Each structure stands twice: as structure tokens, then as C-alpha cells.
Short mmCIF file of C-alpha atoms in Angstrom, two decimals:
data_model
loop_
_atom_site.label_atom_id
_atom_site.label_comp_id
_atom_site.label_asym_id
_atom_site.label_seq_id
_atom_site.Cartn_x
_atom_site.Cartn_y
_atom_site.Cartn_z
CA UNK A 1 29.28 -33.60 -30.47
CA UNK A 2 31.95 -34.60 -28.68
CA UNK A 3 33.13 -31.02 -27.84
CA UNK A 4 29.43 -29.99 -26.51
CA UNK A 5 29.48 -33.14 -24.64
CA UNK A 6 32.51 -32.55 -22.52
CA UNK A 7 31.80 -28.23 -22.27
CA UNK A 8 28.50 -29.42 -21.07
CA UNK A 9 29.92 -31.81 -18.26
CA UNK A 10 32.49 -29.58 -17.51
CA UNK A 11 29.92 -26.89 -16.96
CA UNK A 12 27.58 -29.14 -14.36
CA UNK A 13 30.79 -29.75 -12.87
CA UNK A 14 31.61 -26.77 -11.84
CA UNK A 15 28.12 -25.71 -10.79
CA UNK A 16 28.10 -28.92 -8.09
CA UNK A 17 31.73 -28.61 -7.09
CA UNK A 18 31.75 -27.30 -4.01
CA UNK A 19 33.58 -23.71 -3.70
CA UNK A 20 32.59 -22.75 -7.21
CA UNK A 21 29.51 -21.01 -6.56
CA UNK A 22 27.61 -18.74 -9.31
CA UNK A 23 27.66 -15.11 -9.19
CA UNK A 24 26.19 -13.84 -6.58
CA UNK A 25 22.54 -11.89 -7.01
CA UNK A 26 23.30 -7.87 -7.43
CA UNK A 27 21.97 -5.70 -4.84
CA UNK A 28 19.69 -3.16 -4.61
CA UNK A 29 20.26 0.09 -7.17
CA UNK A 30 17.91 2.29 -9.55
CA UNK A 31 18.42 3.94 -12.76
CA UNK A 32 15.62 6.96 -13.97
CA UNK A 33 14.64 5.98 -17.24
CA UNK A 34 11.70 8.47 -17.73
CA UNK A 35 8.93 11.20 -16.32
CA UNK A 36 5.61 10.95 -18.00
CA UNK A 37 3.09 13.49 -16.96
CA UNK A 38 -0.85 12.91 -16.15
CA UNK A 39 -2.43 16.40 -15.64
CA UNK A 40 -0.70 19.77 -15.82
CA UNK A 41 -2.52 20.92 -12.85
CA UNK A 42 -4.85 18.07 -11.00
CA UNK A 43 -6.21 19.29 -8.33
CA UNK A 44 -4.47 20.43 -4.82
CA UNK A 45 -5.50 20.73 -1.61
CA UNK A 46 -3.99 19.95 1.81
CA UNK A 47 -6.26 18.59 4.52
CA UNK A 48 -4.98 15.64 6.93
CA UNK A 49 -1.06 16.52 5.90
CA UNK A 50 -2.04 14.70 2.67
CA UNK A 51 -3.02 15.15 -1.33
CA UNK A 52 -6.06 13.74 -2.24
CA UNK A 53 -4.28 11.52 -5.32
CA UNK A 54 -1.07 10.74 -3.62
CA UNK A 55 -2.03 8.98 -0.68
CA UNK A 56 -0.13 6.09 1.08
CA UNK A 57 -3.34 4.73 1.66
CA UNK A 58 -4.40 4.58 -1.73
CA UNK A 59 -4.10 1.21 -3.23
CA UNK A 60 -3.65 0.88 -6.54
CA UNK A 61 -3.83 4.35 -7.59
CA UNK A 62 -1.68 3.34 -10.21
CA UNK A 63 -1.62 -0.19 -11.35
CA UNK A 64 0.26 -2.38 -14.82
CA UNK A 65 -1.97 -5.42 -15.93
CA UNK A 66 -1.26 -7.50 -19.29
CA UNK A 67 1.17 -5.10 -20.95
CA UNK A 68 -0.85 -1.88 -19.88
CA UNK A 69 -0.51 1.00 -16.68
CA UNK A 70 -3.65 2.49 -15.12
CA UNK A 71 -3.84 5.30 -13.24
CA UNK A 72 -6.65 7.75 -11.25
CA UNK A 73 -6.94 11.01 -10.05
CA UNK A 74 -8.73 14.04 -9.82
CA UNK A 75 -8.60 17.06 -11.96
CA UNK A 76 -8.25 20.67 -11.14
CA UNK A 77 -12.03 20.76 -11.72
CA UNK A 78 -12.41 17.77 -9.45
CA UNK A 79 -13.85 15.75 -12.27
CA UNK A 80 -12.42 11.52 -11.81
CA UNK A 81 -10.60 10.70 -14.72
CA UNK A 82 -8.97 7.17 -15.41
CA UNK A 83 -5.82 6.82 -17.81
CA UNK A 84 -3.86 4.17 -19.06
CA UNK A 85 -0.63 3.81 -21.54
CA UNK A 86 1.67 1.06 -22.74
CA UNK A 87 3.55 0.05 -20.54
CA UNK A 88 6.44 2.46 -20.84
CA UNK A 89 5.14 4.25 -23.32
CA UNK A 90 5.00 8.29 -23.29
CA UNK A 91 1.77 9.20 -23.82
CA UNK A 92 -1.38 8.75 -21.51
CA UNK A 93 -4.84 8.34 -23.07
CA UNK A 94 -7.69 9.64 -20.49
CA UNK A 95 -11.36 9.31 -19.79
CA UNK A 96 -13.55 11.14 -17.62
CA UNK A 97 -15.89 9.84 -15.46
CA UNK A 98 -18.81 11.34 -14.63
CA UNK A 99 -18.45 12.14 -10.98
CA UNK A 100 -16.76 15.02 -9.06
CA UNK A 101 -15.52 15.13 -6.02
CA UNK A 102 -17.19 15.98 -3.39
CA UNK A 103 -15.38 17.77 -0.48
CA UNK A 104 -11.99 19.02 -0.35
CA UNK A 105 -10.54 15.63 2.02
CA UNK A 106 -7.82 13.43 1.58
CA UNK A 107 -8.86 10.54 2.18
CA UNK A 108 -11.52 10.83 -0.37
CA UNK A 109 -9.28 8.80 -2.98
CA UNK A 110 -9.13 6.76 -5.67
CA UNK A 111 -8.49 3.31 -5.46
CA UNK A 112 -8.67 0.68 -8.82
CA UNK A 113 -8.58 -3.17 -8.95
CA UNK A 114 -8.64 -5.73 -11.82
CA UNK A 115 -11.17 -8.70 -11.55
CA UNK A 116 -9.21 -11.32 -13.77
CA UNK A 117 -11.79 -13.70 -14.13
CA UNK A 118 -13.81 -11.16 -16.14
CA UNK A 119 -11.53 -8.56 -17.20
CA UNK A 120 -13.18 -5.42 -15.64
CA UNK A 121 -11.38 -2.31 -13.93
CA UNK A 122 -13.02 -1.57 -10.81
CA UNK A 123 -12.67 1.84 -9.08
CA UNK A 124 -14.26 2.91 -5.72
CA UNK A 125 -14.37 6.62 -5.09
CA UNK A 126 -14.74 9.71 -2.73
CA UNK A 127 -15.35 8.45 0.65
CA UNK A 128 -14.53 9.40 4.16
CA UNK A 129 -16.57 7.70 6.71
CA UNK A 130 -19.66 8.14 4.68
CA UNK A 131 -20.88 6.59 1.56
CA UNK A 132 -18.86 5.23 -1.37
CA UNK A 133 -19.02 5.88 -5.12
CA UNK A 134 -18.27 2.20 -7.55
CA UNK A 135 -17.86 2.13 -11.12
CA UNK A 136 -16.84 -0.95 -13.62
CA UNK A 137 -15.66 -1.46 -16.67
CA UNK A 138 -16.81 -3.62 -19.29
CA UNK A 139 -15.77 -7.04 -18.97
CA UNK A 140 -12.73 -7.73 -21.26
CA UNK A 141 -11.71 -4.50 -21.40
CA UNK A 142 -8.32 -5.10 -19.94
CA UNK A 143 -7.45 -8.47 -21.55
CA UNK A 144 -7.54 -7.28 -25.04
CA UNK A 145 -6.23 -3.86 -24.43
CA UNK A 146 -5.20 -2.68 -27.89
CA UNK A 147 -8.17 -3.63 -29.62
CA UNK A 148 -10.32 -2.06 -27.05
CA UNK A 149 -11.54 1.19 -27.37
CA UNK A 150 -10.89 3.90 -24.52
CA UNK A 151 -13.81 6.06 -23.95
CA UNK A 152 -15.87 6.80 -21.01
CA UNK A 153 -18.76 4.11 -22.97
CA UNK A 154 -16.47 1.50 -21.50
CA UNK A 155 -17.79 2.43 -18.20
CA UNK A 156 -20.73 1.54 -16.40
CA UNK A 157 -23.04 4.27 -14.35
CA UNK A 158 -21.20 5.77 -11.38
CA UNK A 159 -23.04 3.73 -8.35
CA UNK A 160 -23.11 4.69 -4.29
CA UNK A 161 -23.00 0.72 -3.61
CA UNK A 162 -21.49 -2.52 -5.05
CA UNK A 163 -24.22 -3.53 -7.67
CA UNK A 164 -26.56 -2.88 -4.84
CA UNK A 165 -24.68 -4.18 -2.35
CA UNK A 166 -24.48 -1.26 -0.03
CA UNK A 167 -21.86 -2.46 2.58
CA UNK A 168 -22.19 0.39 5.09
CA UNK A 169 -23.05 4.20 5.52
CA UNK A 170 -19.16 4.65 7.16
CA UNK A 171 -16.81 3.51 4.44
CA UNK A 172 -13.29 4.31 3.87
CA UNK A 173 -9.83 3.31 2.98
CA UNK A 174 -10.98 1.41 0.03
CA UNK A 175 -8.16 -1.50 -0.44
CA UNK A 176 -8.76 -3.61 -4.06
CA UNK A 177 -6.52 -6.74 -3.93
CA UNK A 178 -7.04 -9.96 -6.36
CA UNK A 179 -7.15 -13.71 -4.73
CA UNK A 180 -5.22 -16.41 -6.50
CA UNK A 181 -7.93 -17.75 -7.98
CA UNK A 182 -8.49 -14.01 -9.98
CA UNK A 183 -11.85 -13.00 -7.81
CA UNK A 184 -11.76 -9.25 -6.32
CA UNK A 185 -11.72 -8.63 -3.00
CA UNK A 186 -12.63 -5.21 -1.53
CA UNK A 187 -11.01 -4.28 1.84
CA UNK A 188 -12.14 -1.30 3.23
CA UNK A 189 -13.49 0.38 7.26
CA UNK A 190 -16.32 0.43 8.73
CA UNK A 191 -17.13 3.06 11.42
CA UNK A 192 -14.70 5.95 12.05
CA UNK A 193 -11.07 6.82 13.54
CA UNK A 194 -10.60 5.34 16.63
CA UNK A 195 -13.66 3.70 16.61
CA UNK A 196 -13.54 1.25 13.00
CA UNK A 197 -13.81 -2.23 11.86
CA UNK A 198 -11.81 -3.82 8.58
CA UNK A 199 -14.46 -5.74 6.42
CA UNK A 200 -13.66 -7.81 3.07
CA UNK A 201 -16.22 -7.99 0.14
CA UNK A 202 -15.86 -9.97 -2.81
CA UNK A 203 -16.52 -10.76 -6.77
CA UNK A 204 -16.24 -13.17 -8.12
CA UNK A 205 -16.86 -12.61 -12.03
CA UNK A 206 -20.86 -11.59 -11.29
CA UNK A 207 -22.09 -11.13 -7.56
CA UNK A 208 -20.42 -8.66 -5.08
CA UNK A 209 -20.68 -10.53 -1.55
CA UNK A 210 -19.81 -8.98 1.68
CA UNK A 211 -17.80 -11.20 3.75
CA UNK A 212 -18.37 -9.47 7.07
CA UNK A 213 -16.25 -7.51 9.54
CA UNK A 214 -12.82 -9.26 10.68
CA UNK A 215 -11.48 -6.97 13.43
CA UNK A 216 -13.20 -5.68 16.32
CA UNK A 217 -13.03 -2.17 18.23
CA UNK A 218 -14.09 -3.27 21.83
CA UNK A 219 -12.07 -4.70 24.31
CA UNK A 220 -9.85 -2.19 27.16
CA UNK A 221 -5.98 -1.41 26.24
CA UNK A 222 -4.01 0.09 29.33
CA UNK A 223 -0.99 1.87 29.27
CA UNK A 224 1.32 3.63 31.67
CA UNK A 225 -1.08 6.91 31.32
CA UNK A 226 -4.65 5.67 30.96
CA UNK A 227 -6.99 3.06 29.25
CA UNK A 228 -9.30 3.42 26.01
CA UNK A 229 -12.04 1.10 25.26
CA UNK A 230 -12.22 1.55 21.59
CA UNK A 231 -10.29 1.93 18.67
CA UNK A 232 -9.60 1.39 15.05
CA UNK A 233 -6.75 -1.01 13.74
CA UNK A 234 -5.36 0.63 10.93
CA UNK A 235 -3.92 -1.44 8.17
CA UNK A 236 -0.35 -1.29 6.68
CA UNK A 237 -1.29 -3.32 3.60
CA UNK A 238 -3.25 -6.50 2.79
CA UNK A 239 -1.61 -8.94 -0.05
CA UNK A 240 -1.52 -12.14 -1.17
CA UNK A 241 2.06 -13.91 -1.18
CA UNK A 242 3.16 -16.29 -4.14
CA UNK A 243 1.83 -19.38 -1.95
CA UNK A 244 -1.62 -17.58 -2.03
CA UNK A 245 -1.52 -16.94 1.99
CA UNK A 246 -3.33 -12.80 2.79
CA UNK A 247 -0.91 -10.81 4.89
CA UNK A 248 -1.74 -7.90 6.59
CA UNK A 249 0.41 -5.57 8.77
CA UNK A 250 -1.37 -3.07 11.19
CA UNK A 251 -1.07 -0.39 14.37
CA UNK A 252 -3.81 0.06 16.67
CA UNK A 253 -5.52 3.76 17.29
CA UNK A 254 -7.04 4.26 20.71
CA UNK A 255 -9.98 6.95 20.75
CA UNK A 256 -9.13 7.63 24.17
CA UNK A 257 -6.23 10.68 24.55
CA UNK A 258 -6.10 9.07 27.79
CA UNK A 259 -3.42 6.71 26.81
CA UNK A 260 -0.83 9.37 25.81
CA UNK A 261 1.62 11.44 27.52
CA UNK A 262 0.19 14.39 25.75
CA UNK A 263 -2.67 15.53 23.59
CA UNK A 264 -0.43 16.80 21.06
CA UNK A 265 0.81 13.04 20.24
CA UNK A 266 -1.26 10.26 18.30
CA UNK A 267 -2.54 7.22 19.94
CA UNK A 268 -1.29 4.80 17.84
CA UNK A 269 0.76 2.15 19.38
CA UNK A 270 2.33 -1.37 18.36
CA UNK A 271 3.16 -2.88 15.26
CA UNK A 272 0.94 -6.09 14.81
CA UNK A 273 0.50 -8.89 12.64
CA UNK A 274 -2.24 -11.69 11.14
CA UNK A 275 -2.86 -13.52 8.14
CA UNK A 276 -4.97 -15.86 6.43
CA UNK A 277 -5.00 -19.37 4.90
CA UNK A 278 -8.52 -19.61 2.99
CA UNK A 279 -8.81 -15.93 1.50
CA UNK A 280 -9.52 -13.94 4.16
CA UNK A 281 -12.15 -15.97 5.97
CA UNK A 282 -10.44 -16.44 9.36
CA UNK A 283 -7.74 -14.85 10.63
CA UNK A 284 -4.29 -16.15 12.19
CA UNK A 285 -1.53 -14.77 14.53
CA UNK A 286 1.67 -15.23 14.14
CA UNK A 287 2.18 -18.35 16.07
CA UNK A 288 -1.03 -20.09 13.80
CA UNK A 289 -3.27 -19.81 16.31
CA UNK A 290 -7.08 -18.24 14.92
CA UNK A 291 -7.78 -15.24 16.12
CA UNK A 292 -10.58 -14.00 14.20
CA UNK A 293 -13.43 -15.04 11.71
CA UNK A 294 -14.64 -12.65 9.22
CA UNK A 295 -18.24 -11.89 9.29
CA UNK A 296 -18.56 -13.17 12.86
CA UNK A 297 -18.76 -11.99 16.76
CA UNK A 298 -15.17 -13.77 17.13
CA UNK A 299 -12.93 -10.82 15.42
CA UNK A 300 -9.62 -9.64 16.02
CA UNK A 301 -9.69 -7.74 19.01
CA UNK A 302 -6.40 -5.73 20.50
CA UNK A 303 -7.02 -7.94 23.69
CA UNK A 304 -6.24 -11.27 22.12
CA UNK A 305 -2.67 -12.69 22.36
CA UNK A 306 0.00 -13.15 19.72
CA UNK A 307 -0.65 -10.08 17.46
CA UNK A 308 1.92 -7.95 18.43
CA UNK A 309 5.37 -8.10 16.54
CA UNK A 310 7.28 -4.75 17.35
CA UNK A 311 6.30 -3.50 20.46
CA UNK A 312 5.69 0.45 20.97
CA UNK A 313 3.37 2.74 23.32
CA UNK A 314 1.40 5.54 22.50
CA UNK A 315 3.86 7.72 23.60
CA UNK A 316 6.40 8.24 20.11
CA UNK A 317 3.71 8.96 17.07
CA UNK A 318 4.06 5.80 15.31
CA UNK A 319 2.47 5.98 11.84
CA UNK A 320 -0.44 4.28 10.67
CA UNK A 321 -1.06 3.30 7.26
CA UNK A 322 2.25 3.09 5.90
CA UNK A 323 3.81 0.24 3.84
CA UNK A 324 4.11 -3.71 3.29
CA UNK A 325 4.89 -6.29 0.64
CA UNK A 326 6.06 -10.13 0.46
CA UNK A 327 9.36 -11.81 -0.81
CA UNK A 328 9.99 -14.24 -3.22
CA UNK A 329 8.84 -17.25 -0.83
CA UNK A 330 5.80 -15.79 0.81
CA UNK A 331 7.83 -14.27 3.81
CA UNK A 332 6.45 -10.73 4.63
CA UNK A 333 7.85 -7.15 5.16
CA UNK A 334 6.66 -4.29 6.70
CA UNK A 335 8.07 -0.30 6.94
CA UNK A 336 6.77 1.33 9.83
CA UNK A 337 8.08 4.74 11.07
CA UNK A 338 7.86 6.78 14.34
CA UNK A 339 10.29 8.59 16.85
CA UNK A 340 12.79 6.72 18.42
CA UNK A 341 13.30 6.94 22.28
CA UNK A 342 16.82 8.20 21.92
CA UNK A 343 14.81 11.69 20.91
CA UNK A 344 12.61 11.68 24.05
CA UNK A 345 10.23 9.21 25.47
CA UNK A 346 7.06 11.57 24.92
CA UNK A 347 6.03 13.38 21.46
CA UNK A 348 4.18 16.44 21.87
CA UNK A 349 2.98 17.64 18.35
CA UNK A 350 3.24 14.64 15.74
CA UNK A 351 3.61 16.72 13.08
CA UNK A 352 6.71 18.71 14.44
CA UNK A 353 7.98 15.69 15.93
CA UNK A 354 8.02 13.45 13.38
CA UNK A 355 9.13 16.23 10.74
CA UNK A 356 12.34 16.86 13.37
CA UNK A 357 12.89 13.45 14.10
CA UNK A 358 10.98 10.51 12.88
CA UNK A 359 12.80 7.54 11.05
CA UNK A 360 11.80 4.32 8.87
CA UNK A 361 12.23 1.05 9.80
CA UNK A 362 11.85 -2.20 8.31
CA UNK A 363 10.52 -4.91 9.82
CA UNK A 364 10.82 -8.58 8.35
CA UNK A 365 10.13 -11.91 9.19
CA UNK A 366 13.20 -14.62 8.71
CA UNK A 367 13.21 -17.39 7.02
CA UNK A 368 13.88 -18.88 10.47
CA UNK A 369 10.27 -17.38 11.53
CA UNK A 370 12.22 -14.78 13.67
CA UNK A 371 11.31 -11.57 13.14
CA UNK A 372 13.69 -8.43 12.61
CA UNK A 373 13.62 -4.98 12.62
CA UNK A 374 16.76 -2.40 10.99
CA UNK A 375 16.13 1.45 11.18
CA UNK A 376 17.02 3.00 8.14
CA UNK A 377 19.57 5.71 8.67
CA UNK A 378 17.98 8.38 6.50
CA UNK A 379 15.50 11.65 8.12
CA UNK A 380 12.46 11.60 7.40
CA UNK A 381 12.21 15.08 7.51
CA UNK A 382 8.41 15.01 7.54
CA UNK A 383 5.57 13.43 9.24
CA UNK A 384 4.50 11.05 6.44
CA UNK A 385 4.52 7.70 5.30
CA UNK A 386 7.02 5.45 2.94
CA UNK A 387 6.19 2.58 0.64
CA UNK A 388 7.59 -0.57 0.16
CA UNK A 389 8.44 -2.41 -2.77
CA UNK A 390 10.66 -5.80 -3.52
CA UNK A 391 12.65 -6.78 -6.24
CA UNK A 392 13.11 -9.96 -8.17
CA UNK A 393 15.95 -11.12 -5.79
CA UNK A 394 14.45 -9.82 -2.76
CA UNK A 395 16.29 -6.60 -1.92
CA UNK A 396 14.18 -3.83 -0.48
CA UNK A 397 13.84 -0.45 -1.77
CA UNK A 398 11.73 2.10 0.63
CA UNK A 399 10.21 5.42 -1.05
CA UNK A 400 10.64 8.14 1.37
CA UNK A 401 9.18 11.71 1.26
CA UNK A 402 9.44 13.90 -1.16
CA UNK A 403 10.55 10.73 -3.49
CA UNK A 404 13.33 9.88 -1.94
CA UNK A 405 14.73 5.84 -2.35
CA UNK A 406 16.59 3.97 -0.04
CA UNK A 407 17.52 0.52 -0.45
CA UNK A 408 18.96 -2.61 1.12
CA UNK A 409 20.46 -5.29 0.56
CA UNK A 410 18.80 -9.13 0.95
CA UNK A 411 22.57 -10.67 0.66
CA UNK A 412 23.30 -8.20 4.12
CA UNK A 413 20.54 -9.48 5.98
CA UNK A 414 18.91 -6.06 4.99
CA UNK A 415 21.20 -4.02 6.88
CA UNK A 416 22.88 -2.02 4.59
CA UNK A 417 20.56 0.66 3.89
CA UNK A 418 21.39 3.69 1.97
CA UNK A 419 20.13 6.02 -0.11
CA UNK A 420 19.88 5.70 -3.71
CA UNK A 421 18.46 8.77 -5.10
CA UNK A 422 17.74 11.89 -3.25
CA UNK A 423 14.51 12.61 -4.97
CA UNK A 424 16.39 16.04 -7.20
CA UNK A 425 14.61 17.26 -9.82
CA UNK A 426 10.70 15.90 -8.93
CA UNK A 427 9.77 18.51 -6.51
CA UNK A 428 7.80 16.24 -5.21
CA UNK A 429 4.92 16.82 -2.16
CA UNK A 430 5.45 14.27 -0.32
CA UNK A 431 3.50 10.77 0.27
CA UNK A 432 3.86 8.70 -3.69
CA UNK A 433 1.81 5.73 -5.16
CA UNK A 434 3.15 2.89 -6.24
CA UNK A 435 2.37 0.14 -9.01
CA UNK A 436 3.00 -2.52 -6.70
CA UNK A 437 2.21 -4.55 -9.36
CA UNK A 438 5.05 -2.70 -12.37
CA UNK A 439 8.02 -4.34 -10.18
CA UNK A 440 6.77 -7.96 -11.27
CA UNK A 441 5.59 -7.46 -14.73
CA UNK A 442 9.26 -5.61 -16.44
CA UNK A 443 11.22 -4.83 -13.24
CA UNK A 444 10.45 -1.16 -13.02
CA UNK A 445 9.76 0.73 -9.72
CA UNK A 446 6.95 3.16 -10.82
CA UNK A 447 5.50 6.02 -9.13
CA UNK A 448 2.93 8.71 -9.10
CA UNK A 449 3.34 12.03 -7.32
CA UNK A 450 2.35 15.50 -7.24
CA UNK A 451 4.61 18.59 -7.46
CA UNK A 452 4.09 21.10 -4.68
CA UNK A 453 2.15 23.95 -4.54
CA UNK A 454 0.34 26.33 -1.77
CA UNK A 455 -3.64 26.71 -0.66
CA UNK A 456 -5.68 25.65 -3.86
CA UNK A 457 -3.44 25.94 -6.86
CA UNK A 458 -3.32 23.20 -8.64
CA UNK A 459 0.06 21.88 -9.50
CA UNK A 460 1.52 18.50 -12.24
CA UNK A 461 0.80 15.25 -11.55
CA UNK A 462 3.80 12.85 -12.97
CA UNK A 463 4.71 9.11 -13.25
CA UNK A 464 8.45 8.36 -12.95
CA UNK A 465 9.75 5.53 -13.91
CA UNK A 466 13.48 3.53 -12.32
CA UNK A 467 14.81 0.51 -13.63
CA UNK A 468 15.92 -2.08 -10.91
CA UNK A 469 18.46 -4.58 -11.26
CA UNK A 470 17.73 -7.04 -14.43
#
């Protein structure tokens, strides 16, 4: 007893002496532990420089809950299937639902989400500013995974609105996120590009509400080449951080072509910022101040003051859509991409532009509340987006193109990024989904992605699996 007595002193000792500090947290690094495939030829089709089931837009496309991974797509027949395994097991067990899709459009994805208070898996289907398709699970069918029974009798009839709650004839970009307290919300656009509105609907274990609308698409933005008076803010995410506060990341779209330097560019311009203390129901700038409340004529509007957090005209073919997450203390991160001014001050084709000469960036709020941008050094070598995901000691890992992974450092201040792995081997399209939710359940970054292909043919669909630092 003695012994233990004095080892154990000697120990707290040396952890409150100062200059004997623990070891320090490791940084960023990944290590390919396996490639499970989903369909050996889902369907494939491009249309908006994008796959229909690998979109960046596509929340929770794949998705871990209790033990379990889900994941959606479409077949080469274009029938919806839904799959899940153990979680890092080999094999995938599918069902098929009964709906096809409907028109060869990527936006038109799948997107699943996980109502904890009941158990269900909801999906929301096929929908590109026109109506939706819903379908449910039984409830308890993801809490008791192994003892429940995989077929398509766990699902409920294929619906065009949320247990009759019809929401609107313009849907799309169909966002599932969970609240704290384990209700569903749905996040999702109203209206079309360059002319939209984000709205929030929730469940809460039996009733589908619809909040409202919480941004608006009025209101005059100038720039040095013309004004618009509509638009559509597009989202880069929208997630709850550990202290339960709703983030959400966006880029305005002006409808007008007016605002650009020329046609061949993409109005999108500014990096902006709100969030949300009482789930979604009013909306905040950065500096506190409300800005917006859901379901009301008071919504975010590109006119009002504070929103903007990385400055950028119309004139360099910022991306929409692209990537965000939050750290271990609720502080939030965004990866935005377009083409720096040191390649020219006016894009003329975003495609070609952004493919020659686009790059990532991450931008970050401080724990001092100042916020910071870092490009990260790598080509893009295509016009599309990255994701974002965050490890358990906070360093930053950005999925390029083609599968690509970059990471950086918390310990540098998040400057030191470089490239981890180069993507070899996946032959990989392009845009991937992420299990944004894999990373916190066994410290695995998971993806899904499509191999390439040409016109119609349809080509693998894979999971691949990297094991972070433990």
C-alpha cells in the first residue's frame, strides 16, 4: 500500500508540476483498413457535373447509428434500395424500395435521417424543385438492430408528402439532421436556383410540423458590374454542436448574370454565417444579434448586416454547397473553394476555371471568436466540392476530388496542410459522401463513392473505410 501510495503521488506530481506536460495529442493521419462494395453497377449518369448518389449535397447518404452503417442509392435499374451492415463488417444486406427514379438529375438524391426518440429511418427521395418522395421505417427498427429483421416489410408506403404534410410543390436539397433532444428535423428549399428559401420541418416521435421558411430571396445586392434582386442562399451544412447550438455555413446565388464579369462565371459570392440557440427557431449572426425568425416575414435576407465572414464577389466561381462540421467545444468549420485572385480577377467558364485553378480553403472560427481562413495547398483539379470531417482531437481532414485527403493539424493552428493519401487505387468520380456520424462512433473516416464511367454505363459503388488517430 505503501508503494501505490507514493507511485500514485508521484504520478499527480508530475502531472501539476509545471514543465512536465503530457504527451501531446497526435496529428492528423489515415490508415485504409478496407473497401466494401454496394452495387456492381448502380446507376450513372452525369447531369449538373454530378452523380446522382455521390453528391456533396447529400446528407446522410451514408450514416452509422447504434453499432450499425446505412447507406442509399440507386440501382442501375433506378430502383431505391437502402442497405445497412455492422459496423465494419464486409457484407451489406439490401432492400428495395418500391420507387424508381424518376429523371436522369443529380440532385434527385437520397438523403436518410434517424428519429431517436422512436427509432425510425427516414429517407426523402427524388426531388428537384418539384415534389418529394418520404418513406419510414418502423419504429424500433434501428435500436434493436440484430434482432430486427431487414426486409422491405420494415418500410412504410413510399409517400409524395410528410404524413400528409405536403411542405411545398418546389422542394430540394433534402438535409435530415437530429436536435439534442432526438426529434428530426428536415431542412430542405423552397422555390428554385437563384430564386429559393431554406425551410425546417420537424418530428418529433408522431407529427411532422413545418416550421416555416428562415431565409428570404428579396432584398437588392450590388456589385461592381450590376445588381440582382433575388437569389437563393445555398447552404454549406446545418449541424448541431456538442452544446446543442444549429450552425449553418452558406454563399449567396444572385439570379441576375448582371452581377458578374461574365456569363460564363457563377453568381455566387461571399461566405456567410448564422446560427441558432432554440433549434432552429430564430436565427443569429455572428455578433448575436437576430437576424431571422423561421416561419415569419422577418427572415434572413442578404441585405441585413453581420452575415458575412469571408468576403468574395461574384467574379471567382466560389462553390456552393460544399462542406462544414463543429469541434470538440461547439466552435465551427467551414471548407469553401473558388479561384483565387492571383489567377485573374474574372472567371469565364466555372467549369474550366475551377478544374485549372480552383483551391480549398478552410475557414474556422477561434476560440478567441476571430475567425480564420488557410488555403490548402493541394489542386483541385476539378470544379467540385470537398467535405469536411473532424477528429476526436480536433484536427481537420478535407476529402478532395477524386478521394483525395488532406489534413491539418489543430496543434499548428491548422496550417499545416498536406496531403495524406492521393486517392490511388479508388478510381473514384469525383464528389464522396460521408458518415459524418462514423468519425464519432469508432474513429473511422468513411466514405461512399462511385467509380467512373462514360454516358449511361453503370459503374461500382464502394464504401472505404480509414482509421484516424486512436
Amino acid at each position: 500500500m505503501r508503494r501505490r501510495a507514493v507511485l500514485t503521488t508521484a504520478i499527480l506530481a508530475a502531472v501539476a508540476t509545471p514543465g512536465i506536460a503530457r504527451a501531446a495529442d497526435p496529428g492528423p493521419s489515415v490508415t485504409k483498413k478496407s473497401t466494401t462494395q454496394l452495387d456492381a453497377q448502380a446507376v450513372y449518369f452525369v447531369s449538373y457535373d454530378g452523380l446522382v448518389n455521390n453528391n456533396s449535397f447529400q446528407k446522410n447518404g451514408l450514416l452509422t447509428y447504434k453499432g450499425y452503417q446505412y447507406a442509399a442509392w440507386y440501382t442501375s435499374t433506378k430502383h431505391a434500395v437502402v442497405a445497412r451492415r455492422i459496423l465494419g463488417g464486409s457484407t451489406w444486406s439490401t432492400v428495395t424500395l418500391s420507387h424508381t427514379l424518376k429523371s436522369d438529375d443529380s440532385h434527385n438524391v437520397i438523403s436518410m435521417g434517424v428519429s431517436k426518440v422512436d427509432g425510425r429511418l427516414h429517407l426523402n427521395m427524388d426531388s428537384h424543385s418539384d415534389g418529394f418522395f418520404y418513406v419510414k421505417s418502423v419504429a424500433g427498427l434501428l435500436d434493436n438492430p440484430a434482432s430486427t429483421m431487414w426486409t422491405s416489410a420494415v418500410f412504410g408506403a413510399v409517400q409524395t408528402s410528410l404524413d400528409g404534410v405536403a411542405l411545398t410543390t418546389q422542394f430540394t436539397y433534402p438535409q435530415f439532421i437530429a436536435t439534442p433532444e432526438g426529434k428530426l428535423q428536415l431542412s430542405y428549399r423552397v422555390g428554385i436556383s437563384g430564386n429559393g428559401r431554406n425551410a425546417l420541418a420537424e418530428y418529433d416521435g408522431s407529427t411532422w410540423t413545418a416550421l416555416g421558411e428562415w431565409s428570404a430571396s428579396t432584398g437588392t445586392y450590388t456589385s461592381t458590374h450590376g445588381s440582382s434582386t433575388a437569389r437563393n442562399m445555398y447552404l454549406h451544412g446545418i449541424d448541431y454542436d456538442v452544446n446543442g447550438r444549429l450552425h449553418s455555413f452558406f454563399t449567396w446565388r444572385e439570379q441576375s448574370a448582371a452581377v458578374m464579369c461574365n456569363s460564363g462565371g457563377i453568381t455566387n459570392h461571399d461566405t456567410g454565417y448564422v446560427y441558432s440557440t432554440d433549434r432552429g427557431r430564430s436565427w443569429r449572426n455572428d455578433a448575436g444579434t437576430v437576424v431571422g425568425t423561421t416561419g415569419s416575414s422577418n427572415t434572413v435576407a442578404v441585405t441585413d448586416a453581420g452575415l458575412v465572414v469571408d468576403p468574395l464577389d461574384p467574379d471567382h466561381s466560389l462553390m456552393n454547397q460544399e462542406s462544414q462540421s463543429t469541434d470538440s467545444t461547439g466552435l465551427p468549420h467551414a471548407i469553401i473553394s473558388y479561384v483565387p485572385g492571383r489567377f485573374g480577377q474574372c472567371t469565364t467558364n466555372y467549369v474550366t476555371d475551377r478544374t485549372a485553378n480552383g483551391r480549398a480553403f478552410h475557414v474556422r472560427k477561434n476560440s478567441a471568436g476571430t475567425w480564420q481562413k488557410t488555403e490548402i495547398p493541394i489542386a483541385l483539379n476539378s470544379s467540385q466540392r470537398s467535405k469536411l470531417v473532424l477528429d476526436k482531437y480536433d484536427n481537420a481532414y478535407a476529402v478532395l476530388p477524386y478521394g483525395r485527403i488532406a489534413g491539418a493539424s489543430k496543434s499548428s493552428g491548422y496550417t499545416d496542410w498536406a496531403l495524406l493519401y492521393d486517392g490511388s487505387g479508388l478510381n473514384a468520380f469525383g464528389e464522396v459522401v460521408i458518415d459524418e456520424l462514423r468519425v464519432k462512433a469508432d474513429n473511422v473516416l468513411s466514405f461512399m463513392y462511385q467509380e467512373k464511367s462514360s454516358g449511361t454505363t453503370p459503374s461500382a459503388l464502394h464504401v472505404v473505410d480509414f482509421a484516424l488517430p486512436a
